[in-house]
Amino acid sequence: MAEEKLPTRSQDFSEWYNQLVLKAQLADYAPVRGCMIVRPYGWALWENIQQALDRRFKATGHQNVAFPLLIPRSFIDKEQHHVEGFSPELAVVTVGGGEELAEPLVIRPTSETIIGHMWSKWIQSYRDLPVLMNQWNSVVRWELRTKLFLRTLEFYWQEGHTAHATREEAEAETRQMLDIYTDFAVNDAAIPVIPGKKSDAEKFAGADVTYSIEAMMGDGKALQSGTSHFLGQNFAQAFEVRYLDQKGELQHCWTTSWGLSTRVIGAIIMVHGDDQGLVLPPKLAPYQVVIVPIYKADEEKSLVLDTARKLKAELAKANIRVTLDEREGSSPGWKFNDWEMRGVPLRIELGPKDVAKQAAVLARRDRPGREGKISASLADLPVTVERLLAEIQQALHDKALAFRKANTHDAKMYDELKTAVETGFAFSYWCGSAECEAKIKEETRATMRCIPLEQSGGPGVCVYCGKPAAERAIFARAY
RNA sequence: CGGGGCGUAGCGCAGCCUGGUAGCGCGCCUGCCUUGGGCGCAGGAGGCCCCCGGUUCGAAUCCGGGCGCCCCGACCA
């Protein structure tokens, strides 16, 4: 129940976020440090995200699989960069059934190694390729500092893994999946994202190239919201994933992996939320519409509720996710605030006056207050609702894009970059050297988020060292 | 691992300094009344006061030790 007001976003963005996640009942803290319980409302949101992605994965030929949670410790050690990257954050099982294990098992931090191991058995011929797999699961990384949805010890995600005969095919797959994430973010989550390439310092442990989609949160900080890795032949060599080509020659496969996690829920909260609470994009919202009935006397109550129930059935028939708030003992005003806090895109207020007119009051979540309310005829309500939901979906995206543009600066001078990253993104020329990247990070706390795929303006000079630079990169403070 | 905060009713907290009947607000339950922007009244239920040890006639309170969680930095999706 929402008994107290949230801090405003400008007062304390971090505290606003923490309290909102709890109050909206998306998630709660687990008894173990850094772990999270996803509550029904949060999981419903995740299920909608899963469906939106899963149908895209299936449409591009991927199949779902389930690999085990436990991985032999030695597997992690087989790929040099992988072991360096992940060793510090592994959870290790050393005892099973009361006995010390001969070989410790790690709880998967990601599944490249065990999948590589199995592929080496399954893949023999070019006819076996490509292998296109995905799994929905959870993984464990022993993070030092955690935050609900954004970084927890265990988190839910999907990890896609593919193996190909050629470099070109694997590279195309890597980019295809990045495009899918972008499409999902923009069209379903209403989050404008910048797809781009990571620096060597920021790339996945074991990848040749890492791409990501980067989004700007409501406080101007960046959040990496999905990644796609071109793994080259690194894992194929470590696990001997080989095939015979048409000429009868033994070749190593080229592999990819790509993932998107419940972290994207954090992005949805921080991109669209306002001081009243969540604002969920209609395409992913667990409830797209809530009907709040209003009545005094008993005759009114039955009249209003009968109408409301019919309305609910009609909307549900039109495939609109709708709920009717029949809770006794809470006033309509209380319910308005409650559902606003929980981010339902559209509210229908139905009272005796409306029923008499055969109309209802519609209130858009993205336009708070009385001015956002309109009266609509009951006769064609499903059509009106569908139109409004589409408008809200678009409006959320446009607002977020406008915000990002307003807080992104083409910083040419280093001083401009320093100022820009205080409140948002700096889009600056970078020579590509790790030294410049490290210095910028050290001096501004901003990291190189990505080199956007979309470039314009030709070459320039590095914002830090002044040497020639081919491309511009996004620098920002990040979650 | 460094810095800070906190552990007392489901939640938020007071009480601790100065030891002596465990409290307040919200929520919850019952009834009445209300309901178009976080209603009101009355009654009620609910406690290993984080754990272990010490001091004391007596510990939520004092002393020692431990554990846990949250926030801020370094590491990361």
Coordinates of C-alpha atoms (C1' of nucleotides) in Angstrom, one line a residue:
Chain A
M1 CA 0.0 0.0 0.0
A2 CA 1.2 3.5 -0.7
E3 CA 0.9 5.2 2.6
E4 CA 3.5 7.8 2.2
K5 CA 4.7 10.1 -0.6
L6 CA 7.9 9.3 -2.6
P7 CA 10.8 11.7 -2.5
T8 CA 10.8 13.7 -5.7
R9 CA 13.3 12.7 -8.4
S10 CA 15.1 16.0 -8.1
Q11 CA 15.4 15.7 -4.3
D12 CA 17.0 12.3 -4.4
F13 CA 16.8 10.2 -7.6
S14 CA 18.4 7.2 -6.1
E15 CA 16.0 7.1 -3.1
W16 CA 13.1 7.8 -5.4
Y17 CA 14.0 4.7 -7.3
N18 CA 14.5 2.5 -4.3
Q19 CA 11.3 3.4 -2.7
L20 CA 9.3 3.2 -5.9
V21 CA 10.4 -0.3 -6.6
L22 CA 9.3 -1.4 -3.2
K23 CA 6.0 0.6 -3.0
A24 CA 4.9 -0.4 -6.5
Q25 CA 5.5 -4.0 -5.4
L26 CA 7.8 -4.8 -8.3
A27 CA 10.4 -6.4 -6.1
D28 CA 11.6 -6.7 -2.5
Y29 CA 14.9 -7.4 -0.8
A30 CA 15.7 -11.0 -0.2
P31 CA 17.2 -12.2 3.1
V32 CA 20.5 -12.6 1.4
R33 CA 22.5 -9.4 0.7
G34 CA 22.2 -8.2 -2.8
C35 CA 19.4 -10.6 -3.8
M36 CA 16.0 -9.6 -5.0
I37 CA 12.6 -11.1 -4.9
V38 CA 10.6 -10.2 -8.0
R39 CA 7.0 -9.8 -7.0
P40 CA 3.9 -10.6 -9.1
Y41 CA 3.6 -7.1 -10.6
G42 CA 7.3 -7.0 -11.5
W43 CA 7.3 -10.5 -12.9
A44 CA 4.2 -9.8 -15.0
L45 CA 6.2 -6.9 -16.5
W46 CA 9.1 -9.3 -17.1
E47 CA 6.9 -11.8 -18.7
N48 CA 5.7 -9.2 -21.2
I49 CA 9.3 -8.3 -21.9
Q50 CA 10.1 -12.0 -22.4
Q51 CA 7.3 -12.4 -24.9
A52 CA 8.2 -9.3 -26.8
L53 CA 11.8 -10.6 -27.2
D54 CA 11.1 -14.3 -27.5
R55 CA 8.8 -13.8 -30.5
R56 CA 11.6 -11.9 -32.2
F57 CA 14.2 -14.6 -31.4
K58 CA 11.9 -17.3 -32.8
A59 CA 11.2 -15.2 -35.9
T60 CA 14.9 -15.2 -36.6
G61 CA 15.3 -18.9 -36.2
H62 CA 16.5 -19.3 -32.6
Q63 CA 15.4 -22.2 -30.3
N64 CA 15.1 -22.1 -26.6
V65 CA 17.1 -24.5 -24.4
A66 CA 18.0 -25.1 -20.8
F67 CA 21.6 -25.7 -19.6
P68 CA 22.4 -26.5 -16.0
L69 CA 23.1 -24.0 -13.2
L70 CA 26.3 -25.7 -12.1
I71 CA 29.5 -25.6 -14.2
P72 CA 32.8 -27.3 -13.4
R73 CA 35.2 -24.7 -12.2
S74 CA 37.8 -25.8 -14.7
F75 CA 35.6 -24.7 -17.6
I76 CA 35.9 -21.1 -16.6
D77 CA 39.7 -21.4 -16.7
K78 CA 39.8 -22.5 -20.3
E79 CA 39.4 -19.1 -21.9
Q80 CA 42.0 -16.7 -20.7
H81 CA 40.1 -13.4 -20.8
H82 CA 37.0 -15.1 -19.5
V83 CA 38.7 -16.4 -16.4
E84 CA 40.3 -13.0 -15.7
G85 CA 37.0 -11.2 -16.1
F86 CA 34.8 -13.5 -14.1
S87 CA 36.9 -15.1 -11.4
P88 CA 36.5 -12.3 -8.9
E89 CA 32.7 -12.6 -9.0
L90 CA 32.1 -16.3 -9.0
A91 CA 30.0 -18.1 -6.4
V92 CA 31.6 -21.6 -5.9
V93 CA 30.0 -24.7 -4.6
T94 CA 32.6 -26.9 -2.7
V95 CA 30.4 -29.3 -0.8
G96 CA 27.6 -31.5 -2.0
G97 CA 25.7 -34.1 -0.1
G98 CA 27.8 -33.4 2.9
E99 CA 31.0 -34.3 1.1
E100 CA 33.8 -32.1 -0.2
L101 CA 33.6 -32.1 -4.0
A102 CA 36.6 -33.4 -6.0
E103 CA 36.2 -30.4 -8.3
P104 CA 34.5 -27.2 -7.2
L105 CA 31.4 -26.2 -9.2
V106 CA 30.7 -22.6 -10.0
I107 CA 27.2 -21.2 -10.2
R108 CA 27.0 -20.0 -13.8
P109 CA 27.9 -16.3 -14.3
T110 CA 27.0 -16.9 -17.9
S111 CA 27.0 -20.1 -20.0
E112 CA 29.5 -19.7 -22.8
T113 CA 31.8 -22.3 -21.3
I114 CA 29.3 -25.1 -20.7
I115 CA 27.6 -24.5 -24.0
G116 CA 31.0 -24.5 -25.8
H117 CA 31.7 -27.8 -24.1
M118 CA 28.5 -29.4 -25.4
W119 CA 28.8 -27.9 -28.8
S120 CA 32.2 -29.6 -29.2
K121 CA 30.2 -32.9 -29.1
W122 CA 27.2 -31.8 -31.2
I123 CA 28.9 -29.9 -34.0
Q124 CA 30.9 -32.1 -36.5
S125 CA 30.0 -30.9 -39.9
Y126 CA 29.2 -27.6 -41.8
R127 CA 25.8 -29.2 -42.1
D128 CA 25.3 -28.8 -38.4
L129 CA 25.7 -25.1 -38.6
P130 CA 24.5 -22.6 -37.8
V131 CA 23.4 -23.4 -34.2
L132 CA 21.0 -20.8 -32.9
M133 CA 20.1 -21.1 -29.3
N134 CA 18.7 -19.0 -26.5
Q135 CA 17.9 -19.7 -22.8
W136 CA 15.8 -17.8 -20.2
N137 CA 17.4 -18.3 -16.9
S138 CA 19.2 -16.6 -14.0
V139 CA 22.9 -16.2 -13.4
V140 CA 24.9 -15.3 -10.3
R141 CA 27.7 -12.7 -10.2
W142 CA 29.1 -11.8 -6.8
E143 CA 28.8 -8.0 -7.1
L144 CA 30.2 -5.7 -4.4
R145 CA 27.5 -3.1 -4.7
T146 CA 24.0 -4.0 -5.6
K147 CA 20.7 -2.2 -6.4
L148 CA 17.3 -3.7 -7.1
F149 CA 17.0 -4.7 -10.8
L150 CA 20.1 -2.8 -11.8
R151 CA 22.7 -5.0 -10.2
T152 CA 21.8 -8.0 -8.0
L153 CA 23.9 -11.1 -7.2
E154 CA 21.4 -13.2 -9.0
F155 CA 19.6 -11.8 -12.0
Y156 CA 17.1 -13.0 -14.6
W157 CA 17.9 -12.6 -18.2
Q158 CA 18.1 -14.4 -21.5
E159 CA 21.4 -15.5 -23.0
G160 CA 21.6 -16.3 -26.7
H161 CA 24.4 -18.4 -28.1
T162 CA 25.1 -19.1 -31.7
A163 CA 27.8 -20.9 -33.7
H164 CA 28.6 -20.2 -37.3
A165 CA 30.8 -21.5 -40.1
T166 CA 32.2 -18.1 -41.1
R167 CA 33.3 -14.9 -39.5
E168 CA 30.9 -12.9 -41.7
E169 CA 27.9 -15.0 -40.6
A170 CA 28.8 -14.6 -37.0
E171 CA 29.3 -10.9 -37.3
A172 CA 26.0 -10.5 -39.1
E173 CA 24.3 -12.5 -36.3
T174 CA 25.9 -10.2 -33.6
R175 CA 24.5 -7.1 -35.4
Q176 CA 21.2 -8.7 -36.1
M177 CA 20.6 -9.3 -32.4
L178 CA 21.7 -5.8 -31.5
D179 CA 19.1 -4.6 -34.0
I180 CA 16.5 -6.7 -32.3
Y181 CA 17.4 -5.3 -28.9
T182 CA 17.2 -1.8 -30.4
D183 CA 13.8 -2.5 -32.0
F184 CA 12.5 -3.9 -28.7
A185 CA 13.8 -1.0 -26.7
V186 CA 12.4 1.7 -29.0
N187 CA 9.1 0.1 -30.0
D188 CA 8.1 -1.9 -26.9
A189 CA 9.8 -0.2 -24.0
A190 CA 9.5 3.2 -25.6
I191 CA 13.2 3.8 -24.6
P192 CA 15.3 5.5 -27.3
V193 CA 18.7 3.8 -27.2
I194 CA 22.0 4.4 -28.9
P195 CA 23.4 1.2 -30.4
G196 CA 27.2 1.1 -30.6
K197 CA 30.5 -0.6 -30.1
K198 CA 32.2 -0.9 -26.7
S199 CA 35.8 -0.1 -26.1
D200 CA 38.3 -2.8 -25.3
A201 CA 38.2 -1.8 -21.7
E202 CA 34.5 -2.2 -21.5
K203 CA 33.9 -5.2 -23.7
F204 CA 32.8 -8.7 -22.5
A205 CA 35.5 -10.9 -21.1
G206 CA 36.3 -13.2 -23.9
A207 CA 34.7 -11.2 -26.8
D208 CA 36.5 -9.8 -29.8
V209 CA 33.8 -7.1 -30.2
T210 CA 31.0 -6.1 -27.8
Y211 CA 28.0 -4.0 -28.9
S212 CA 25.5 -2.5 -26.6
I213 CA 22.4 -0.4 -26.5
E214 CA 22.8 2.6 -24.2
A215 CA 19.9 4.6 -22.7
M216 CA 19.8 7.8 -20.8
M217 CA 18.0 7.6 -17.4
G218 CA 15.9 10.4 -15.9
D219 CA 19.0 11.7 -14.0
G220 CA 21.1 11.9 -17.1
K221 CA 23.2 8.8 -16.3
A222 CA 23.7 6.0 -18.8
L223 CA 22.4 2.5 -18.5
Q224 CA 23.7 -0.4 -20.7
S225 CA 20.4 -2.1 -21.5
G226 CA 21.4 -5.0 -23.7
T227 CA 24.6 -6.5 -25.2
S228 CA 25.6 -8.5 -28.2
H229 CA 29.1 -10.1 -28.5
F230 CA 31.1 -11.3 -31.4
L231 CA 33.2 -13.9 -29.8
G232 CA 35.4 -14.7 -32.8
Q233 CA 36.9 -18.1 -32.3
N234 CA 38.0 -17.6 -28.7
F235 CA 35.5 -20.0 -27.1
A236 CA 35.6 -22.3 -30.1
Q237 CA 39.3 -22.8 -29.7
A238 CA 39.1 -23.1 -25.9
F239 CA 36.5 -25.8 -26.1
E240 CA 37.5 -27.2 -29.5
V241 CA 34.2 -26.5 -31.2
R242 CA 35.1 -27.6 -34.8
Y243 CA 33.5 -28.7 -38.0
L244 CA 34.6 -30.3 -41.3
D245 CA 33.9 -27.9 -44.2
Q246 CA 32.9 -28.8 -47.7
K247 CA 36.6 -29.4 -48.6
G248 CA 37.0 -31.8 -45.8
E249 CA 39.1 -29.4 -43.7
L250 CA 38.7 -29.0 -40.0
Q251 CA 37.7 -25.5 -39.0
H252 CA 36.9 -23.7 -35.7
C253 CA 33.4 -22.2 -35.4
W254 CA 32.7 -18.5 -35.0
T255 CA 30.4 -17.8 -32.1
T256 CA 28.3 -15.1 -30.7
S257 CA 26.4 -14.4 -27.5
W258 CA 23.9 -11.8 -26.5
G259 CA 21.9 -11.0 -23.4
L260 CA 19.3 -8.7 -22.0
S261 CA 18.3 -8.8 -18.3
T262 CA 15.7 -7.7 -15.8
R263 CA 17.9 -4.6 -15.6
V264 CA 15.8 -3.3 -18.4
I265 CA 13.0 -3.0 -15.8
G266 CA 15.2 -0.5 -14.0
A267 CA 15.6 1.4 -17.3
I268 CA 11.8 1.5 -17.8
I269 CA 11.4 2.9 -14.3
M270 CA 14.1 5.5 -14.6
V271 CA 13.3 6.6 -18.1
H272 CA 9.6 7.1 -17.8
G273 CA 8.8 7.4 -14.1
D274 CA 7.8 10.8 -12.6
D275 CA 7.3 12.2 -9.1
Q276 CA 4.0 10.3 -8.8
G277 CA 5.6 7.0 -9.5
L278 CA 5.9 4.5 -12.3
V279 CA 4.8 5.3 -15.9
L280 CA 4.7 2.0 -17.8
P281 CA 4.8 1.8 -21.6
P282 CA 1.4 0.4 -22.7
K283 CA 3.0 -2.5 -24.7
L284 CA 4.7 -3.9 -21.6
A285 CA 2.4 -2.8 -18.8
P286 CA 0.9 -5.7 -16.8
Y287 CA -2.3 -3.7 -16.8
Q288 CA -2.9 -1.3 -19.6
V289 CA -6.1 -0.1 -18.2
V290 CA -7.6 0.1 -14.7
I291 CA -11.3 0.8 -14.1
V292 CA -12.0 2.6 -10.9
P293 CA -15.7 2.4 -10.0
I294 CA -17.3 5.3 -8.0
Y295 CA -20.5 5.0 -6.1
K296 CA -22.3 6.0 -2.9
A297 CA -25.6 4.2 -2.2
D298 CA -26.2 0.5 -2.9
E299 CA -28.3 1.1 -6.0
E300 CA -25.5 3.1 -7.4
K301 CA -23.0 0.5 -6.5
S302 CA -24.7 -2.3 -8.4
L303 CA -25.4 -0.1 -11.4
V304 CA -21.8 1.1 -11.6
L305 CA -20.3 -2.3 -10.9
D306 CA -22.5 -4.0 -13.5
T307 CA -21.5 -1.5 -16.1
A308 CA -17.8 -1.7 -15.1
R309 CA -17.8 -5.5 -15.3
K310 CA -19.3 -5.4 -18.8
L311 CA -16.8 -2.8 -19.8
K312 CA -13.9 -4.9 -18.5
A313 CA -15.2 -7.9 -20.5
E314 CA -15.4 -5.8 -23.6
L315 CA -11.9 -4.5 -23.3
A316 CA -10.5 -7.9 -22.5
K317 CA -12.2 -9.2 -25.6
A318 CA -10.4 -6.6 -27.6
N319 CA -7.1 -8.0 -26.1
I320 CA -6.6 -5.1 -23.8
R321 CA -5.0 -6.0 -20.4
V322 CA -7.6 -4.5 -18.0
T323 CA -8.3 -4.8 -14.3
L324 CA -11.3 -3.6 -12.3
D325 CA -10.5 -2.2 -8.9
E326 CA -13.3 -3.6 -6.8
R327 CA -11.5 -3.2 -3.5
E328 CA -13.8 -2.2 -0.7
G329 CA -12.8 0.4 1.9
S330 CA -10.6 2.5 -0.3
S331 CA -11.9 5.7 -1.7
P332 CA -11.7 6.5 -5.4
G333 CA -9.1 9.2 -4.7
W334 CA -6.9 6.7 -2.9
K335 CA -7.2 4.3 -5.8
F336 CA -6.3 7.0 -8.3
N337 CA -3.1 7.7 -6.5
D338 CA -2.3 4.0 -6.0
W339 CA -2.6 3.1 -9.7
E340 CA -0.8 6.2 -10.8
M341 CA 2.1 5.2 -8.5
R342 CA 2.0 1.8 -10.1
G343 CA 2.2 3.3 -13.6
V344 CA -1.0 2.0 -15.3
P345 CA -1.1 3.9 -18.6
L346 CA -4.8 4.6 -18.7
R347 CA -7.4 4.9 -16.0
I348 CA -11.1 4.7 -16.6
E349 CA -13.3 6.4 -13.9
L350 CA -16.8 5.2 -13.9
G351 CA -19.5 6.7 -11.6
P352 CA -23.3 7.2 -11.6
K353 CA -23.0 10.4 -13.6
D354 CA -21.0 8.6 -16.3
V355 CA -23.3 5.6 -16.5
A356 CA -26.3 8.0 -16.9
K357 CA -24.5 9.6 -19.9
Q358 CA -23.3 6.2 -21.1
A359 CA -19.8 7.6 -20.9
A360 CA -16.6 7.3 -18.8
V361 CA -13.8 9.6 -17.8
L362 CA -10.4 8.6 -19.2
A363 CA -7.2 9.8 -17.5
R364 CA -3.8 9.4 -19.2
R365 CA -1.0 8.5 -16.9
D366 CA 1.5 10.5 -19.0
R367 CA -0.6 13.7 -18.5
P368 CA -1.2 14.0 -14.8
G369 CA -4.0 16.0 -13.2
R370 CA -7.5 17.0 -14.2
E371 CA -6.4 18.5 -17.5
G372 CA -5.4 15.1 -18.8
K373 CA -8.9 13.7 -18.3
I374 CA -11.4 13.4 -21.1
S375 CA -15.0 12.0 -21.2
A376 CA -15.6 9.2 -23.8
S377 CA -18.6 7.4 -24.9
L378 CA -19.1 3.8 -23.7
A379 CA -20.3 2.7 -27.1
D380 CA -16.9 2.5 -28.8
L381 CA -14.7 2.5 -25.8
P382 CA -12.4 -0.3 -26.9
V383 CA -11.5 1.7 -30.0
T384 CA -10.9 4.8 -28.1
V385 CA -8.8 3.0 -25.5
E386 CA -6.7 1.3 -28.2
R387 CA -6.1 4.7 -29.9
L388 CA -5.1 6.3 -26.6
L389 CA -2.7 3.5 -25.6
A390 CA -1.0 3.9 -29.0
E391 CA -0.7 7.6 -28.4
I392 CA 0.7 7.1 -24.9
Q393 CA 3.2 4.6 -26.2
Q394 CA 4.5 7.1 -28.8
A395 CA 4.3 10.0 -26.4
L396 CA 6.5 8.2 -23.9
H397 CA 9.2 7.5 -26.5
D398 CA 9.1 11.0 -27.9
K399 CA 9.4 12.6 -24.5
A400 CA 12.4 10.3 -23.5
L401 CA 14.1 11.1 -26.9
A402 CA 13.6 14.8 -26.4
F403 CA 15.0 14.5 -22.9
R404 CA 18.1 12.7 -24.2
K405 CA 18.7 15.1 -27.0
A406 CA 18.3 18.1 -24.6
N407 CA 21.0 16.5 -22.3
T408 CA 23.4 15.3 -25.0
H409 CA 26.2 17.7 -26.0
D410 CA 28.6 17.6 -28.9
A411 CA 31.6 18.4 -26.7
K412 CA 34.6 19.4 -28.8
M413 CA 36.7 20.7 -25.9
Y414 CA 37.6 18.7 -22.8
D415 CA 36.0 21.3 -20.6
E416 CA 32.8 21.0 -22.5
L417 CA 32.9 17.2 -21.9
K418 CA 33.4 17.7 -18.2
T419 CA 30.3 19.9 -18.0
A420 CA 28.2 17.7 -20.3
V421 CA 28.7 14.6 -18.2
E422 CA 27.5 16.4 -15.1
T423 CA 24.0 16.2 -16.4
G424 CA 24.0 13.9 -19.4
F425 CA 25.9 12.6 -22.4
A426 CA 28.9 14.0 -24.1
F427 CA 29.2 13.0 -27.8
S428 CA 32.9 13.6 -28.5
Y429 CA 35.7 12.6 -30.8
W430 CA 38.0 10.0 -29.3
C431 CA 41.3 8.8 -30.7
G432 CA 40.6 5.2 -29.6
S433 CA 43.5 5.0 -27.1
A434 CA 42.9 3.3 -23.8
E435 CA 45.0 6.0 -22.1
C436 CA 42.7 8.8 -23.1
E437 CA 39.7 6.7 -22.1
A438 CA 41.2 5.9 -18.7
K439 CA 42.2 9.5 -18.0
I440 CA 38.7 10.7 -18.8
K441 CA 37.2 8.1 -16.5
E442 CA 39.6 9.0 -13.7
E443 CA 39.1 12.8 -14.1
T444 CA 35.3 12.9 -14.7
R445 CA 34.0 9.6 -13.5
A446 CA 32.4 9.3 -17.0
T447 CA 33.1 6.1 -19.0
M448 CA 33.1 5.5 -22.7
R449 CA 29.6 4.1 -23.1
C450 CA 29.9 3.2 -26.8
I451 CA 30.9 4.3 -30.2
P452 CA 27.5 4.9 -31.9
L453 CA 27.0 3.0 -35.1
E454 CA 25.5 6.1 -36.5
Q455 CA 28.2 8.6 -37.1
S456 CA 28.2 11.9 -38.9
G457 CA 30.5 14.8 -39.6
G458 CA 33.6 12.8 -40.6
P459 CA 36.9 12.7 -38.7
G460 CA 38.0 15.2 -36.1
V461 CA 40.4 15.5 -33.2
C462 CA 40.3 13.6 -29.8
V463 CA 38.6 15.5 -27.1
Y464 CA 41.3 14.6 -24.7
C465 CA 44.7 14.4 -26.5
G466 CA 43.9 16.4 -29.6
K467 CA 45.3 13.7 -31.9
P468 CA 43.3 12.8 -35.1
A469 CA 40.1 10.8 -34.3
A470 CA 38.0 8.9 -36.8
E471 CA 34.9 8.6 -34.8
R472 CA 32.9 10.1 -32.0
A473 CA 31.9 8.2 -28.8
I474 CA 29.4 8.7 -26.0
F475 CA 30.9 9.5 -22.6
A476 CA 28.7 9.5 -19.6
R477 CA 28.4 8.5 -16.0
A478 CA 26.8 5.1 -15.8
Y479 CA 24.9 2.8 -13.6
Chain B
rC1 C1' 37.6 -3.6 1.1
rG2 C1' 37.3 1.8 2.9
rG3 C1' 33.5 5.7 4.8
rG4 C1' 28.6 6.6 6.8
rG5 C1' 23.8 4.9 8.8
rC6 C1' 20.6 1.4 11.0
rG7 C1' 18.8 -3.3 13.6
rU8 C1' 12.4 -2.3 19.0
rA9 C1' 4.7 -4.8 16.2
rG10 C1' 3.6 -6.0 9.0
rC11 C1' 6.0 -0.8 7.6
rG12 C1' 8.2 3.9 9.5
rC13 C1' 10.1 5.4 14.0
rA14 C1' 10.4 7.1 19.6
rG15 C1' 12.4 5.1 24.1
rC16 C1' 18.7 4.0 25.4
rC17 C1' 22.3 9.5 27.5
rU18 C1' 20.2 9.0 33.4
rG19 C1' 18.7 0.5 34.1
rG20 C1' 12.6 -0.6 37.1
rU21 C1' 4.8 -1.9 33.6
rA22 C1' 7.6 -1.6 25.8
rG23 C1' 5.2 3.1 23.2
rC24 C1' 3.6 6.4 18.8
rG25 C1' 2.0 7.0 13.6
rC26 C1' 0.5 4.2 9.4
rG27 C1' -1.2 -0.5 8.0
rC28 C1' -4.2 -4.9 9.7
rC29 C1' -9.2 -7.0 12.0
rU30 C1' -14.7 -5.8 13.5
rG31 C1' -18.7 -2.4 13.2
rC32 C1' -20.9 2.1 11.7
rC33 C1' -20.3 6.1 8.3
rU34 C1' -18.2 7.6 3.8
rU35 C1' -16.6 7.2 -1.6
rG36 C1' -15.8 12.3 -8.4
rG37 C1' -8.1 13.1 -6.1
rG38 C1' -4.4 9.8 -0.5
rC39 C1' -12.5 10.1 4.2
rG40 C1' -14.2 9.9 9.4
rC41 C1' -15.6 7.6 14.3
rA42 C1' -15.5 3.6 17.8
rG43 C1' -13.5 -1.0 19.4
rG44 C1' -9.6 -4.8 18.7
rA45 C1' -5.4 -8.1 17.4
rG46 C1' -0.3 -8.0 17.0
rG47 C1' 6.6 -7.9 20.4
rC48 C1' 12.9 -13.9 21.2
rC49 C1' 13.5 -5.0 21.7
rC50 C1' 19.3 -8.8 15.7
rC51 C1' 22.4 -12.8 18.3
rC52 C1' 25.9 -14.5 22.2
rG53 C1' 28.3 -13.4 26.6
rG54 C1' 29.2 -10.0 30.9
rU55 C1' 27.8 -6.3 34.9
rU56 C1' 23.4 -5.9 38.1
rC57 C1' 18.4 -7.7 42.7
rG58 C1' 16.8 -6.2 37.8
rA59 C1' 19.1 -4.9 30.9
rA60 C1' 15.7 -2.6 24.9
rU61 C1' 18.8 0.7 27.9
rC62 C1' 25.5 -0.1 30.5
rC63 C1' 30.1 -3.2 28.9
rG64 C1' 32.6 -6.9 25.4
rG65 C1' 32.1 -9.8 21.1
rG66 C1' 29.6 -11.3 16.8
rC67 C1' 26.0 -11.2 12.7
rG68 C1' 22.9 -8.8 9.3
rC69 C1' 20.9 -5.0 6.1
rC70 C1' 20.8 -0.1 3.6
rC71 C1' 23.5 4.2 1.6
rC72 C1' 28.2 6.5 -0.5
rG73 C1' 33.2 5.1 -3.2
rA74 C1' 36.6 1.1 -5.8
rC75 C1' 34.7 -3.9 -9.3
rC76 C1' 30.6 -5.0 -12.8
rA77 C1' 25.0 -6.4 -16.9

